[in-house]
Amino acid sequence: DGGITQSPKYLFRKEGQNVTLSCEQNLNHDAMYWYRQDPGQGLRLIYYSQIVNDFQKGDIAEGYSVSREKKESFPLTVTSAQKNPTAFYLCASSIRGRTYGYTFGSGTRLTVV
Amino acid sequence: GESVGLHLPTLSVQEGDNSIINCAYSNSASDYFIWYKQESGKGPQFIIDIRSNMDKRQGQRVTVLLNKTVKHLSLQIAATQPGDSAVYFCAENPNAGGTSYGKLTFGQGTILTVHP
C-alpha cells in the first residue's frame, strides 16, 4: 500500500544534541512538508520541498535543517539551536503545487531530556 | 498575519446526536478548504474538502458548509459515534492559483468527545 512513513515514533534528545527525524513516502509525490504541532495549537510549517534538491523555509525554520536528495525522502534535523524542540512533528506529502491529496505520516514525538 | 481559527476548542455530544464544528478564516483569497480528523498520537486524516466556488459538499455522514460572506466554515457530523472522538482541524489554501505550493494554513483544532 502507498503511504508515508515517519520514524521513530518516539525520540528523546539531550540538551545540545542534533537529532534527525525520518520521513519516507512511496506515493510518487513531488512535494513534501514538515510541520510542528504543539498542544492547543495548529500545525506550523517548518520546511517544504517541491522537487528533489530544492527546499524552502516555512514559518518556523529557525533551529531546523532538511535535505531532499531523493524524491522519496525528506529528513528533518532538529539542531541544538532549536531552544524548545519538544513537540509532535508531522511529515506530509502532496502532488507538486497541489493541496488536495495531502497525506500525513503518523508523526514523531520528540522530547528533550 | 492572517490565520484560520476555531470558535470552540471543545465539543461534547451524546452518541447519535449531530455535531457541528466551526471554523473562521480571514484570508478572502483562500480558494480551498479541508477538514482533518486527528486521533491521539496519530497524523491528521482527510475527512472532506470544499472549493471556494461551492457552498456545500456532502460525504458519508459529513457535510461541509462554506459561507464566504462571513468567512466561515463548518463541519457537520451526522449520528455521531464514539469513534468520531478526536481533534478536528480546518485548513485553508491561502493563495489562489499556483503560488501557494501546497502550503496549508491550519486552525487550532476542536476536541470532539462523544459520550456513549
mmCIF file with all atom_site columns, C-alpha atoms in Angstrom:
data_model
loop_
_atom_site.group_PDB
_atom_site.id
_atom_site.type_symbol
_atom_site.label_atom_id
_atom_site.label_alt_id
_atom_site.label_comp_id
_atom_site.label_asym_id
_atom_site.label_entity_id
_atom_site.label_seq_id
_atom_site.pdbx_PDB_ins_code
_atom_site.Cartn_x
_atom_site.Cartn_y
_atom_site.Cartn_z
_atom_site.occupancy
_atom_site.B_iso_or_equiv
_atom_site.pdbx_formal_charge
_atom_site.auth_seq_id
_atom_site.auth_comp_id
_atom_site.auth_asym_id
_atom_site.auth_atom_id
_atom_site.pdbx_PDB_model_num
ATOM 1   C CA . ASP A 1 1   ? 0.000   0.000  0.000  1.00 0.00 ? 1   ASP A CA 1
ATOM 2   C CA . GLY A 1 2   ? 1.176   3.528  -0.751 1.00 0.00 ? 2   GLY A CA 1
ATOM 3   C CA . GLY A 1 3   ? 1.819   5.768  2.193  1.00 0.00 ? 3   GLY A CA 1
ATOM 4   C CA . ILE A 1 4   ? 4.104   7.994  4.157  1.00 0.00 ? 4   ILE A CA 1
ATOM 5   C CA . THR A 1 5   ? 6.233   6.604  6.992  1.00 0.00 ? 5   THR A CA 1
ATOM 6   C CA . GLN A 1 6   ? 7.813   8.517  9.820  1.00 0.00 ? 6   GLN A CA 1
ATOM 7   C CA . SER A 1 7   ? 10.361  7.117  12.213 1.00 0.00 ? 7   SER A CA 1
ATOM 8   C CA . PRO A 1 8   ? 10.981  6.818  15.021 1.00 0.00 ? 8   PRO A CA 1
ATOM 9   C CA . LYS A 1 9   ? 7.600   7.201  16.707 1.00 0.00 ? 9   LYS A CA 1
ATOM 10  C CA . TYR A 1 10  ? 9.247   8.491  19.893 1.00 0.00 ? 10  TYR A CA 1
ATOM 11  C CA . LEU A 1 11  ? 12.588  10.242 20.155 1.00 0.00 ? 11  LEU A CA 1
ATOM 12  C CA . PHE A 1 12  ? 14.461  11.641 23.115 1.00 0.00 ? 12  PHE A CA 1
ATOM 13  C CA . ARG A 1 13  ? 17.104  14.306 22.790 1.00 0.00 ? 13  ARG A CA 1
ATOM 14  C CA . LYS A 1 14  ? 19.633  15.527 25.285 1.00 0.00 ? 14  LYS A CA 1
ATOM 15  C CA . GLU A 1 15  ? 20.467  19.189 25.543 1.00 0.00 ? 15  GLU A CA 1
ATOM 16  C CA . GLY A 1 16  ? 22.922  20.254 22.833 1.00 0.00 ? 16  GLY A CA 1
ATOM 17  C CA . GLN A 1 17  ? 22.316  17.253 20.587 1.00 0.00 ? 17  GLN A CA 1
ATOM 18  C CA . ASN A 1 18  ? 21.222  17.206 16.994 1.00 0.00 ? 18  ASN A CA 1
ATOM 19  C CA . VAL A 1 19  ? 18.624  14.588 16.077 1.00 0.00 ? 19  VAL A CA 1
ATOM 20  C CA . THR A 1 20  ? 17.226  13.555 12.712 1.00 0.00 ? 20  THR A CA 1
ATOM 21  C CA . LEU A 1 21  ? 13.635  12.541 12.033 1.00 0.00 ? 21  LEU A CA 1
ATOM 22  C CA . SER A 1 22  ? 12.963  10.314 9.066  1.00 0.00 ? 22  SER A CA 1
ATOM 23  C CA . CYS A 1 23  ? 10.160  10.711 6.527  1.00 0.00 ? 23  CYS A CA 1
ATOM 24  C CA . GLU A 1 24  ? 9.723   8.355  3.564  1.00 0.00 ? 24  GLU A CA 1
ATOM 25  C CA . GLN A 1 25  ? 6.895   8.194  1.041  1.00 0.00 ? 25  GLN A CA 1
ATOM 26  C CA . ASN A 1 26  ? 6.064   5.802  -1.788 1.00 0.00 ? 26  ASN A CA 1
ATOM 27  C CA . LEU A 1 27  ? 3.190   7.831  -3.212 1.00 0.00 ? 27  LEU A CA 1
ATOM 28  C CA . ASN A 1 28  ? 5.302   9.284  -6.013 1.00 0.00 ? 28  ASN A CA 1
ATOM 29  C CA . HIS A 1 29  ? 4.558   12.744 -4.640 1.00 0.00 ? 29  HIS A CA 1
ATOM 30  C CA . ASP A 1 30  ? 6.914   15.518 -5.632 1.00 0.00 ? 30  ASP A CA 1
ATOM 31  C CA . ALA A 1 31  ? 6.167   17.800 -2.678 1.00 0.00 ? 31  ALA A CA 1
ATOM 32  C CA . MET A 1 32  ? 6.958   17.079 0.952  1.00 0.00 ? 32  MET A CA 1
ATOM 33  C CA . TYR A 1 33  ? 6.457   19.122 4.109  1.00 0.00 ? 33  TYR A CA 1
ATOM 34  C CA . TRP A 1 34  ? 7.402   19.206 7.766  1.00 0.00 ? 34  TRP A CA 1
ATOM 35  C CA . TYR A 1 35  ? 5.017   20.571 10.387 1.00 0.00 ? 35  TYR A CA 1
ATOM 36  C CA . ARG A 1 36  ? 5.368   21.063 14.088 1.00 0.00 ? 36  ARG A CA 1
ATOM 37  C CA . GLN A 1 37  ? 2.401   20.577 16.423 1.00 0.00 ? 37  GLN A CA 1
ATOM 38  C CA . ASP A 1 38  ? 2.275   21.890 19.975 1.00 0.00 ? 38  ASP A CA 1
ATOM 39  C CA . PRO A 1 39  ? -0.561  21.239 22.452 1.00 0.00 ? 39  PRO A CA 1
ATOM 40  C CA . GLY A 1 40  ? -3.514  23.511 21.850 1.00 0.00 ? 40  GLY A CA 1
ATOM 41  C CA . GLN A 1 41  ? -2.080  24.862 18.623 1.00 0.00 ? 41  GLN A CA 1
ATOM 42  C CA . GLY A 1 42  ? -2.481  24.169 14.967 1.00 0.00 ? 42  GLY A CA 1
ATOM 43  C CA . LEU A 1 43  ? 0.204   22.798 12.710 1.00 0.00 ? 43  LEU A CA 1
ATOM 44  C CA . ARG A 1 44  ? 3.015   25.169 11.841 1.00 0.00 ? 44  ARG A CA 1
ATOM 45  C CA . LEU A 1 45  ? 5.126   24.746 8.725  1.00 0.00 ? 45  LEU A CA 1
ATOM 46  C CA . ILE A 1 46  ? 8.861   24.231 9.264  1.00 0.00 ? 46  ILE A CA 1
ATOM 47  C CA . TYR A 1 47  ? 10.209  23.431 5.787  1.00 0.00 ? 47  TYR A CA 1
ATOM 48  C CA . TYR A 1 48  ? 8.814   22.269 2.481  1.00 0.00 ? 48  TYR A CA 1
ATOM 49  C CA . SER A 1 49  ? 10.223  20.893 -0.730 1.00 0.00 ? 49  SER A CA 1
ATOM 50  C CA . GLN A 1 50  ? 8.598   20.884 -4.155 1.00 0.00 ? 50  GLN A CA 1
ATOM 51  C CA . ILE A 1 51  ? 11.258  18.919 -6.013 1.00 0.00 ? 51  ILE A CA 1
ATOM 52  C CA . VAL A 1 52  ? 14.443  16.997 -5.365 1.00 0.00 ? 52  VAL A CA 1
ATOM 53  C CA . ASN A 1 53  ? 17.426  19.113 -4.315 1.00 0.00 ? 53  ASN A CA 1
ATOM 54  C CA . ASP A 1 54  ? 15.244  22.105 -3.559 1.00 0.00 ? 54  ASP A CA 1
ATOM 55  C CA . PHE A 1 55  ? 13.546  23.192 -0.342 1.00 0.00 ? 55  PHE A CA 1
ATOM 56  C CA . GLN A 1 56  ? 12.171  26.358 1.209  1.00 0.00 ? 56  GLN A CA 1
ATOM 57  C CA . LYS A 1 57  ? 11.809  27.677 4.742  1.00 0.00 ? 57  LYS A CA 1
ATOM 58  C CA . GLY A 1 58  ? 8.391   27.695 6.274  1.00 0.00 ? 58  GLY A CA 1
ATOM 59  C CA . ASP A 1 59  ? 7.113   29.851 9.107  1.00 0.00 ? 59  ASP A CA 1
ATOM 60  C CA . ILE A 1 60  ? 9.317   28.441 11.891 1.00 0.00 ? 60  ILE A CA 1
ATOM 61  C CA . ALA A 1 61  ? 12.515  27.183 10.214 1.00 0.00 ? 61  ALA A CA 1
ATOM 62  C CA . GLU A 1 62  ? 14.986  28.501 12.801 1.00 0.00 ? 62  GLU A CA 1
ATOM 63  C CA . GLY A 1 63  ? 16.845  25.670 14.522 1.00 0.00 ? 63  GLY A CA 1
ATOM 64  C CA . TYR A 1 64  ? 15.891  23.099 11.883 1.00 0.00 ? 64  TYR A CA 1
ATOM 65  C CA . SER A 1 65  ? 17.504  21.824 8.712  1.00 0.00 ? 65  SER A CA 1
ATOM 66  C CA . VAL A 1 66  ? 16.389  19.495 5.921  1.00 0.00 ? 66  VAL A CA 1
ATOM 67  C CA . SER A 1 67  ? 17.686  17.778 2.818  1.00 0.00 ? 67  SER A CA 1
ATOM 68  C CA . ARG A 1 68  ? 15.961  16.391 -0.259 1.00 0.00 ? 68  ARG A CA 1
ATOM 69  C CA . GLU A 1 69  ? 18.395  14.140 -2.061 1.00 0.00 ? 69  GLU A CA 1
ATOM 70  C CA . LYS A 1 70  ? 15.745  11.644 -3.123 1.00 0.00 ? 70  LYS A CA 1
ATOM 71  C CA . LYS A 1 71  ? 12.136  12.076 -4.139 1.00 0.00 ? 71  LYS A CA 1
ATOM 72  C CA . GLU A 1 72  ? 11.015  9.553  -1.546 1.00 0.00 ? 72  GLU A CA 1
ATOM 73  C CA . SER A 1 73  ? 12.848  11.010 1.442  1.00 0.00 ? 73  SER A CA 1
ATOM 74  C CA . PHE A 1 74  ? 12.756  14.304 3.339  1.00 0.00 ? 74  PHE A CA 1
ATOM 75  C CA . PRO A 1 75  ? 14.618  14.024 6.667  1.00 0.00 ? 75  PRO A CA 1
ATOM 76  C CA . LEU A 1 76  ? 14.388  16.776 9.268  1.00 0.00 ? 76  LEU A CA 1
ATOM 77  C CA . THR A 1 77  ? 17.265  17.580 11.627 1.00 0.00 ? 77  THR A CA 1
ATOM 78  C CA . VAL A 1 78  ? 16.457  19.330 14.854 1.00 0.00 ? 78  VAL A CA 1
ATOM 79  C CA . THR A 1 79  ? 19.638  21.149 15.795 1.00 0.00 ? 79  THR A CA 1
ATOM 80  C CA . SER A 1 80  ? 20.893  22.338 19.150 1.00 0.00 ? 80  SER A CA 1
ATOM 81  C CA . ALA A 1 81  ? 19.943  25.851 18.034 1.00 0.00 ? 81  ALA A CA 1
ATOM 82  C CA . GLN A 1 82  ? 16.263  24.932 18.441 1.00 0.00 ? 82  GLN A CA 1
ATOM 83  C CA . LYS A 1 83  ? 15.644  26.027 22.012 1.00 0.00 ? 83  LYS A CA 1
ATOM 84  C CA . ASN A 1 84  ? 12.257  24.419 22.506 1.00 0.00 ? 84  ASN A CA 1
ATOM 85  C CA . PRO A 1 85  ? 12.204  21.268 20.399 1.00 0.00 ? 85  PRO A CA 1
ATOM 86  C CA . THR A 1 86  ? 9.747   19.211 22.448 1.00 0.00 ? 86  THR A CA 1
ATOM 87  C CA . ALA A 1 87  ? 6.762   18.749 20.136 1.00 0.00 ? 87  ALA A CA 1
ATOM 88  C CA . PHE A 1 88  ? 4.950   16.394 17.793 1.00 0.00 ? 88  PHE A CA 1
ATOM 89  C CA . TYR A 1 89  ? 6.444   16.500 14.293 1.00 0.00 ? 89  TYR A CA 1
ATOM 90  C CA . LEU A 1 90  ? 4.379   15.639 11.248 1.00 0.00 ? 90  LEU A CA 1
ATOM 91  C CA . CYS A 1 91  ? 5.566   14.996 7.727  1.00 0.00 ? 91  CYS A CA 1
ATOM 92  C CA . ALA A 1 92  ? 3.248   15.311 4.747  1.00 0.00 ? 92  ALA A CA 1
ATOM 93  C CA . SER A 1 93  ? 3.410   14.915 1.011  1.00 0.00 ? 93  SER A CA 1
ATOM 94  C CA . SER A 1 94  ? 1.326   16.021 -1.939 1.00 0.00 ? 94  SER A CA 1
ATOM 95  C CA . ILE A 1 95  ? 1.277   16.318 -5.694 1.00 0.00 ? 95  ILE A CA 1
ATOM 96  C CA . ARG A 1 96  ? 3.512   19.257 -6.506 1.00 0.00 ? 96  ARG A CA 1
ATOM 97  C CA . GLY A 1 97  ? 1.771   22.589 -6.086 1.00 0.00 ? 97  GLY A CA 1
ATOM 98  C CA . ARG A 1 98  ? -1.491  20.997 -5.044 1.00 0.00 ? 98  ARG A CA 1
ATOM 99  C CA . THR A 1 99  ? -3.154  20.816 -1.653 1.00 0.00 ? 99  THR A CA 1
ATOM 100 C CA . TYR A 1 100 ? -5.633  18.074 -2.473 1.00 0.00 ? 100 TYR A CA 1
ATOM 101 C CA . GLY A 1 101 ? -4.242  14.639 -1.983 1.00 0.00 ? 101 GLY A CA 1
ATOM 102 C CA . TYR A 1 102 ? -2.290  15.928 1.001  1.00 0.00 ? 102 TYR A CA 1
ATOM 103 C CA . THR A 1 103 ? -1.200  12.895 3.046  1.00 0.00 ? 103 THR A CA 1
ATOM 104 C CA . PHE A 1 104 ? 0.264   12.924 6.536  1.00 0.00 ? 104 PHE A CA 1
ATOM 105 C CA . GLY A 1 105 ? 2.547   10.484 8.282  1.00 0.00 ? 105 GLY A CA 1
ATOM 106 C CA . SER A 1 106 ? 1.819   9.190  11.773 1.00 0.00 ? 106 SER A CA 1
ATOM 107 C CA . GLY A 1 107 ? 4.210   11.611 13.450 1.00 0.00 ? 107 GLY A CA 1
ATOM 108 C CA . THR A 1 108 ? 7.282   11.596 15.681 1.00 0.00 ? 108 THR A CA 1
ATOM 109 C CA . ARG A 1 109 ? 7.083   12.790 19.251 1.00 0.00 ? 109 ARG A CA 1
ATOM 110 C CA . LEU A 1 110 ? 10.338  14.455 20.261 1.00 0.00 ? 110 LEU A CA 1
ATOM 111 C CA . THR A 1 111 ? 11.133  15.075 23.902 1.00 0.00 ? 111 THR A CA 1
ATOM 112 C CA . VAL A 1 112 ? 14.127  16.864 25.372 1.00 0.00 ? 112 VAL A CA 1
ATOM 113 C CA . VAL A 1 113 ? 15.533  15.096 28.426 1.00 0.00 ? 113 VAL A CA 1
ATOM 114 C CA . GLY B 2 1   ? -0.857  37.717 9.731  1.00 0.00 ? 1   GLY B CA 1
ATOM 115 C CA . GLU B 2 2   ? -3.990  36.033 8.522  1.00 0.00 ? 2   GLU B CA 1
ATOM 116 C CA . SER B 2 3   ? -4.876  32.730 10.046 1.00 0.00 ? 3   SER B CA 1
ATOM 117 C CA . VAL B 2 4   ? -7.556  30.137 10.372 1.00 0.00 ? 4   VAL B CA 1
ATOM 118 C CA . GLY B 2 5   ? -9.169  29.844 13.778 1.00 0.00 ? 5   GLY B CA 1
ATOM 119 C CA . LEU B 2 6   ? -11.860 27.870 15.545 1.00 0.00 ? 6   LEU B CA 1
ATOM 120 C CA . HIS B 2 7   ? -14.702 29.229 17.658 1.00 0.00 ? 7   HIS B CA 1
ATOM 121 C CA . LEU B 2 8   ? -14.982 26.280 20.053 1.00 0.00 ? 8   LEU B CA 1
ATOM 122 C CA . PRO B 2 9   ? -11.978 24.438 21.385 1.00 0.00 ? 9   PRO B CA 1
ATOM 123 C CA . THR B 2 10  ? -14.054 21.577 22.855 1.00 0.00 ? 10  THR B CA 1
ATOM 124 C CA . LEU B 2 11  ? -17.344 19.958 21.981 1.00 0.00 ? 11  LEU B CA 1
ATOM 125 C CA . SER B 2 12  ? -19.086 17.175 23.890 1.00 0.00 ? 12  SER B CA 1
ATOM 126 C CA . VAL B 2 13  ? -22.050 15.316 22.414 1.00 0.00 ? 13  VAL B CA 1
ATOM 127 C CA . GLN B 2 14  ? -24.071 12.196 23.054 1.00 0.00 ? 14  GLN B CA 1
ATOM 128 C CA . GLU B 2 15  ? -23.821 9.243  20.744 1.00 0.00 ? 15  GLU B CA 1
ATOM 129 C CA . GLY B 2 16  ? -26.359 9.587  17.970 1.00 0.00 ? 16  GLY B CA 1
ATOM 130 C CA . ASP B 2 17  ? -26.512 13.362 18.099 1.00 0.00 ? 17  ASP B CA 1
ATOM 131 C CA . ASN B 2 18  ? -25.386 15.553 15.247 1.00 0.00 ? 18  ASN B CA 1
ATOM 132 C CA . SER B 2 19  ? -22.163 17.540 15.763 1.00 0.00 ? 19  SER B CA 1
ATOM 133 C CA . ILE B 2 20  ? -21.241 20.882 14.290 1.00 0.00 ? 20  ILE B CA 1
ATOM 134 C CA . ILE B 2 21  ? -17.670 22.118 14.380 1.00 0.00 ? 21  ILE B CA 1
ATOM 135 C CA . ASN B 2 22  ? -16.978 25.680 13.310 1.00 0.00 ? 22  ASN B CA 1
ATOM 136 C CA . CYS B 2 23  ? -14.022 27.454 11.781 1.00 0.00 ? 23  CYS B CA 1
ATOM 137 C CA . ALA B 2 24  ? -13.428 31.117 10.949 1.00 0.00 ? 24  ALA B CA 1
ATOM 138 C CA . TYR B 2 25  ? -10.942 32.190 8.342  1.00 0.00 ? 25  TYR B CA 1
ATOM 139 C CA . SER B 2 26  ? -9.715  35.650 7.486  1.00 0.00 ? 26  SER B CA 1
ATOM 140 C CA . ASN B 2 27  ? -7.984  35.279 4.120  1.00 0.00 ? 27  ASN B CA 1
ATOM 141 C CA . SER B 2 28  ? -10.511 36.140 1.451  1.00 0.00 ? 28  SER B CA 1
ATOM 142 C CA . ALA B 2 29  ? -8.102  34.832 -1.207 1.00 0.00 ? 29  ALA B CA 1
ATOM 143 C CA . SER B 2 30  ? -8.312  31.263 0.101  1.00 0.00 ? 30  SER B CA 1
ATOM 144 C CA . ASP B 2 31  ? -9.766  29.033 -2.564 1.00 0.00 ? 31  ASP B CA 1
ATOM 145 C CA . TYR B 2 32  ? -9.756  25.606 -0.992 1.00 0.00 ? 32  TYR B CA 1
ATOM 146 C CA . PHE B 2 33  ? -10.569 24.264 2.452  1.00 0.00 ? 33  PHE B CA 1
ATOM 147 C CA . ILE B 2 34  ? -10.060 20.911 4.105  1.00 0.00 ? 34  ILE B CA 1
ATOM 148 C CA . TRP B 2 35  ? -11.246 19.248 7.290  1.00 0.00 ? 35  TRP B CA 1
ATOM 149 C CA . TYR B 2 36  ? -8.954  16.781 9.026  1.00 0.00 ? 36  TYR B CA 1
ATOM 150 C CA . LYS B 2 37  ? -9.533  14.371 11.889 1.00 0.00 ? 37  LYS B CA 1
ATOM 151 C CA . GLN B 2 38  ? -6.647  13.615 14.230 1.00 0.00 ? 38  GLN B CA 1
ATOM 152 C CA . GLU B 2 39  ? -6.772  10.856 16.795 1.00 0.00 ? 39  GLU B CA 1
ATOM 153 C CA . SER B 2 40  ? -4.421  10.873 19.739 1.00 0.00 ? 40  SER B CA 1
ATOM 154 C CA . GLY B 2 41  ? -0.820  10.169 18.757 1.00 0.00 ? 41  GLY B CA 1
ATOM 155 C CA . LYS B 2 42  ? -1.615  9.908  15.052 1.00 0.00 ? 42  LYS B CA 1
ATOM 156 C CA . GLY B 2 43  ? -1.305  12.064 11.999 1.00 0.00 ? 43  GLY B CA 1
ATOM 157 C CA . PRO B 2 44  ? -4.292  14.001 10.610 1.00 0.00 ? 44  PRO B CA 1
ATOM 158 C CA . GLN B 2 45  ? -6.624  12.142 8.285  1.00 0.00 ? 45  GLN B CA 1
ATOM 159 C CA . PHE B 2 46  ? -8.509  13.778 5.450  1.00 0.00 ? 46  PHE B CA 1
ATOM 160 C CA . ILE B 2 47  ? -12.265 13.973 6.001  1.00 0.00 ? 47  ILE B CA 1
ATOM 161 C CA . ILE B 2 48  ? -13.712 16.243 3.360  1.00 0.00 ? 48  ILE B CA 1
ATOM 162 C CA . ASP B 2 49  ? -12.773 19.270 1.294  1.00 0.00 ? 49  ASP B CA 1
ATOM 163 C CA . ILE B 2 50  ? -14.538 22.099 -0.484 1.00 0.00 ? 50  ILE B CA 1
ATOM 164 C CA . ARG B 2 51  ? -13.562 24.658 -3.081 1.00 0.00 ? 51  ARG B CA 1
ATOM 165 C CA . SER B 2 52  ? -14.480 28.295 -2.769 1.00 0.00 ? 52  SER B CA 1
ATOM 166 C CA . ASN B 2 53  ? -16.880 28.094 -5.714 1.00 0.00 ? 53  ASN B CA 1
ATOM 167 C CA . MET B 2 54  ? -19.111 25.793 -3.669 1.00 0.00 ? 54  MET B CA 1
ATOM 168 C CA . ASP B 2 55  ? -21.332 26.409 -0.630 1.00 0.00 ? 55  ASP B CA 1
ATOM 169 C CA . LYS B 2 56  ? -21.877 22.849 0.474  1.00 0.00 ? 56  LYS B CA 1
ATOM 170 C CA . ARG B 2 57  ? -20.394 19.439 -0.019 1.00 0.00 ? 57  ARG B CA 1
ATOM 171 C CA . GLN B 2 58  ? -21.550 16.144 1.416  1.00 0.00 ? 58  GLN B CA 1
ATOM 172 C CA . GLY B 2 59  ? -19.700 12.959 2.210  1.00 0.00 ? 59  GLY B CA 1
ATOM 173 C CA . GLN B 2 60  ? -20.569 9.896  4.190  1.00 0.00 ? 60  GLN B CA 1
ATOM 174 C CA . ARG B 2 61  ? -22.157 11.215 7.415  1.00 0.00 ? 61  ARG B CA 1
ATOM 175 C CA . VAL B 2 62  ? -20.275 14.514 6.996  1.00 0.00 ? 62  VAL B CA 1
ATOM 176 C CA . THR B 2 63  ? -21.184 17.804 5.397  1.00 0.00 ? 63  THR B CA 1
ATOM 177 C CA . VAL B 2 64  ? -19.032 20.874 4.971  1.00 0.00 ? 64  VAL B CA 1
ATOM 178 C CA . LEU B 2 65  ? -20.628 24.287 4.614  1.00 0.00 ? 65  LEU B CA 1
ATOM 179 C CA . LEU B 2 66  ? -18.800 27.346 3.368  1.00 0.00 ? 66  LEU B CA 1
ATOM 180 C CA . ASN B 2 67  ? -20.078 30.876 3.898  1.00 0.00 ? 67  ASN B CA 1
ATOM 181 C CA . LYS B 2 68  ? -17.741 33.195 2.064  1.00 0.00 ? 68  LYS B CA 1
ATOM 182 C CA . THR B 2 69  ? -19.686 36.292 3.074  1.00 0.00 ? 69  THR B CA 1
ATOM 183 C CA . VAL B 2 70  ? -18.724 35.880 6.717  1.00 0.00 ? 70  VAL B CA 1
ATOM 184 C CA . LYS B 2 71  ? -15.638 33.743 6.072  1.00 0.00 ? 71  LYS B CA 1
ATOM 185 C CA . HIS B 2 72  ? -16.983 30.785 7.983  1.00 0.00 ? 72  HIS B CA 1
ATOM 186 C CA . LEU B 2 73  ? -16.565 27.062 7.516  1.00 0.00 ? 73  LEU B CA 1
ATOM 187 C CA . SER B 2 74  ? -18.372 24.315 9.366  1.00 0.00 ? 74  SER B CA 1
ATOM 188 C CA . LEU B 2 75  ? -18.227 20.544 9.571  1.00 0.00 ? 75  LEU B CA 1
ATOM 189 C CA . GLN B 2 76  ? -21.405 18.668 10.360 1.00 0.00 ? 76  GLN B CA 1
ATOM 190 C CA . ILE B 2 77  ? -21.213 15.058 11.502 1.00 0.00 ? 77  ILE B CA 1
ATOM 191 C CA . ALA B 2 78  ? -24.481 13.161 11.468 1.00 0.00 ? 78  ALA B CA 1
ATOM 192 C CA . ALA B 2 79  ? -25.301 10.480 14.046 1.00 0.00 ? 79  ALA B CA 1
ATOM 193 C CA . THR B 2 80  ? -22.028 10.995 15.882 1.00 0.00 ? 80  THR B CA 1
ATOM 194 C CA . GLN B 2 81  ? -20.372 7.831  17.133 1.00 0.00 ? 81  GLN B CA 1
ATOM 195 C CA . PRO B 2 82  ? -17.759 7.239  19.863 1.00 0.00 ? 82  PRO B CA 1
ATOM 196 C CA . GLY B 2 83  ? -15.240 6.533  17.104 1.00 0.00 ? 83  GLY B CA 1
ATOM 197 C CA . ASP B 2 84  ? -15.663 10.115 15.948 1.00 0.00 ? 84  ASP B CA 1
ATOM 198 C CA . SER B 2 85  ? -13.974 11.355 19.124 1.00 0.00 ? 85  SER B CA 1
ATOM 199 C CA . ALA B 2 86  ? -10.846 13.179 18.010 1.00 0.00 ? 86  ALA B CA 1
ATOM 200 C CA . VAL B 2 87  ? -9.420  16.610 17.293 1.00 0.00 ? 87  VAL B CA 1
ATOM 201 C CA . TYR B 2 88  ? -10.798 18.201 14.148 1.00 0.00 ? 88  TYR B CA 1
ATOM 202 C CA . PHE B 2 89  ? -8.796  20.768 12.191 1.00 0.00 ? 89  PHE B CA 1
ATOM 203 C CA . CYS B 2 90  ? -9.794  23.020 9.395  1.00 0.00 ? 90  CYS B CA 1
ATOM 204 C CA . ALA B 2 91  ? -7.138  24.058 6.904  1.00 0.00 ? 91  ALA B CA 1
ATOM 205 C CA . GLU B 2 92  ? -7.080  26.515 4.056  1.00 0.00 ? 92  GLU B CA 1
ATOM 206 C CA . ASN B 2 93  ? -5.054  27.048 0.952  1.00 0.00 ? 93  ASN B CA 1
ATOM 207 C CA . PRO B 2 94  ? -4.301  30.742 1.449  1.00 0.00 ? 94  PRO B CA 1
ATOM 208 C CA . ASN B 2 95  ? -3.370  31.659 -2.109 1.00 0.00 ? 95  ASN B CA 1
ATOM 209 C CA . ALA B 2 96  ? -5.463  31.252 -5.201 1.00 0.00 ? 96  ALA B CA 1
ATOM 210 C CA . GLY B 2 97  ? -3.795  29.783 -8.228 1.00 0.00 ? 97  GLY B CA 1
ATOM 211 C CA . GLY B 2 98  ? -0.480  28.012 -8.227 1.00 0.00 ? 98  GLY B CA 1
ATOM 212 C CA . THR B 2 99  ? 1.576   30.223 -5.941 1.00 0.00 ? 99  THR B CA 1
ATOM 213 C CA . SER B 2 100 ? 0.890   28.522 -2.638 1.00 0.00 ? 100 SER B CA 1
ATOM 214 C CA . TYR B 2 101 ? 2.950   25.460 -3.498 1.00 0.00 ? 101 TYR B CA 1
ATOM 215 C CA . GLY B 2 102 ? 0.654   23.309 -1.434 1.00 0.00 ? 102 GLY B CA 1
ATOM 216 C CA . LYS B 2 103 ? 1.194   25.141 1.832  1.00 0.00 ? 103 LYS B CA 1
ATOM 217 C CA . LEU B 2 104 ? -1.800  24.842 4.064  1.00 0.00 ? 104 LEU B CA 1
ATOM 218 C CA . THR B 2 105 ? -2.714  27.076 6.999  1.00 0.00 ? 105 THR B CA 1
ATOM 219 C CA . PHE B 2 106 ? -4.248  25.178 9.906  1.00 0.00 ? 106 PHE B CA 1
ATOM 220 C CA . GLY B 2 107 ? -6.620  26.203 12.643 1.00 0.00 ? 107 GLY B CA 1
ATOM 221 C CA . GLN B 2 108 ? -6.057  25.351 16.302 1.00 0.00 ? 108 GLN B CA 1
ATOM 222 C CA . GLY B 2 109 ? -8.405  22.391 16.362 1.00 0.00 ? 109 GLY B CA 1
ATOM 223 C CA . THR B 2 110 ? -11.586 21.402 18.185 1.00 0.00 ? 110 THR B CA 1
ATOM 224 C CA . ILE B 2 111 ? -11.673 18.447 20.537 1.00 0.00 ? 111 ILE B CA 1
ATOM 225 C CA . LEU B 2 112 ? -14.808 16.401 19.926 1.00 0.00 ? 112 LEU B CA 1
ATOM 226 C CA . THR B 2 113 ? -15.831 13.983 22.674 1.00 0.00 ? 113 THR B CA 1
ATOM 227 C CA . VAL B 2 114 ? -18.686 11.590 22.033 1.00 0.00 ? 114 VAL B CA 1
ATOM 228 C CA . HIS B 2 115 ? -20.314 10.022 25.094 1.00 0.00 ? 115 HIS B CA 1
ATOM 229 C CA . PRO B 2 116 ? -21.949 6.596  24.744 1.00 0.00 ? 116 PRO B CA 1
#
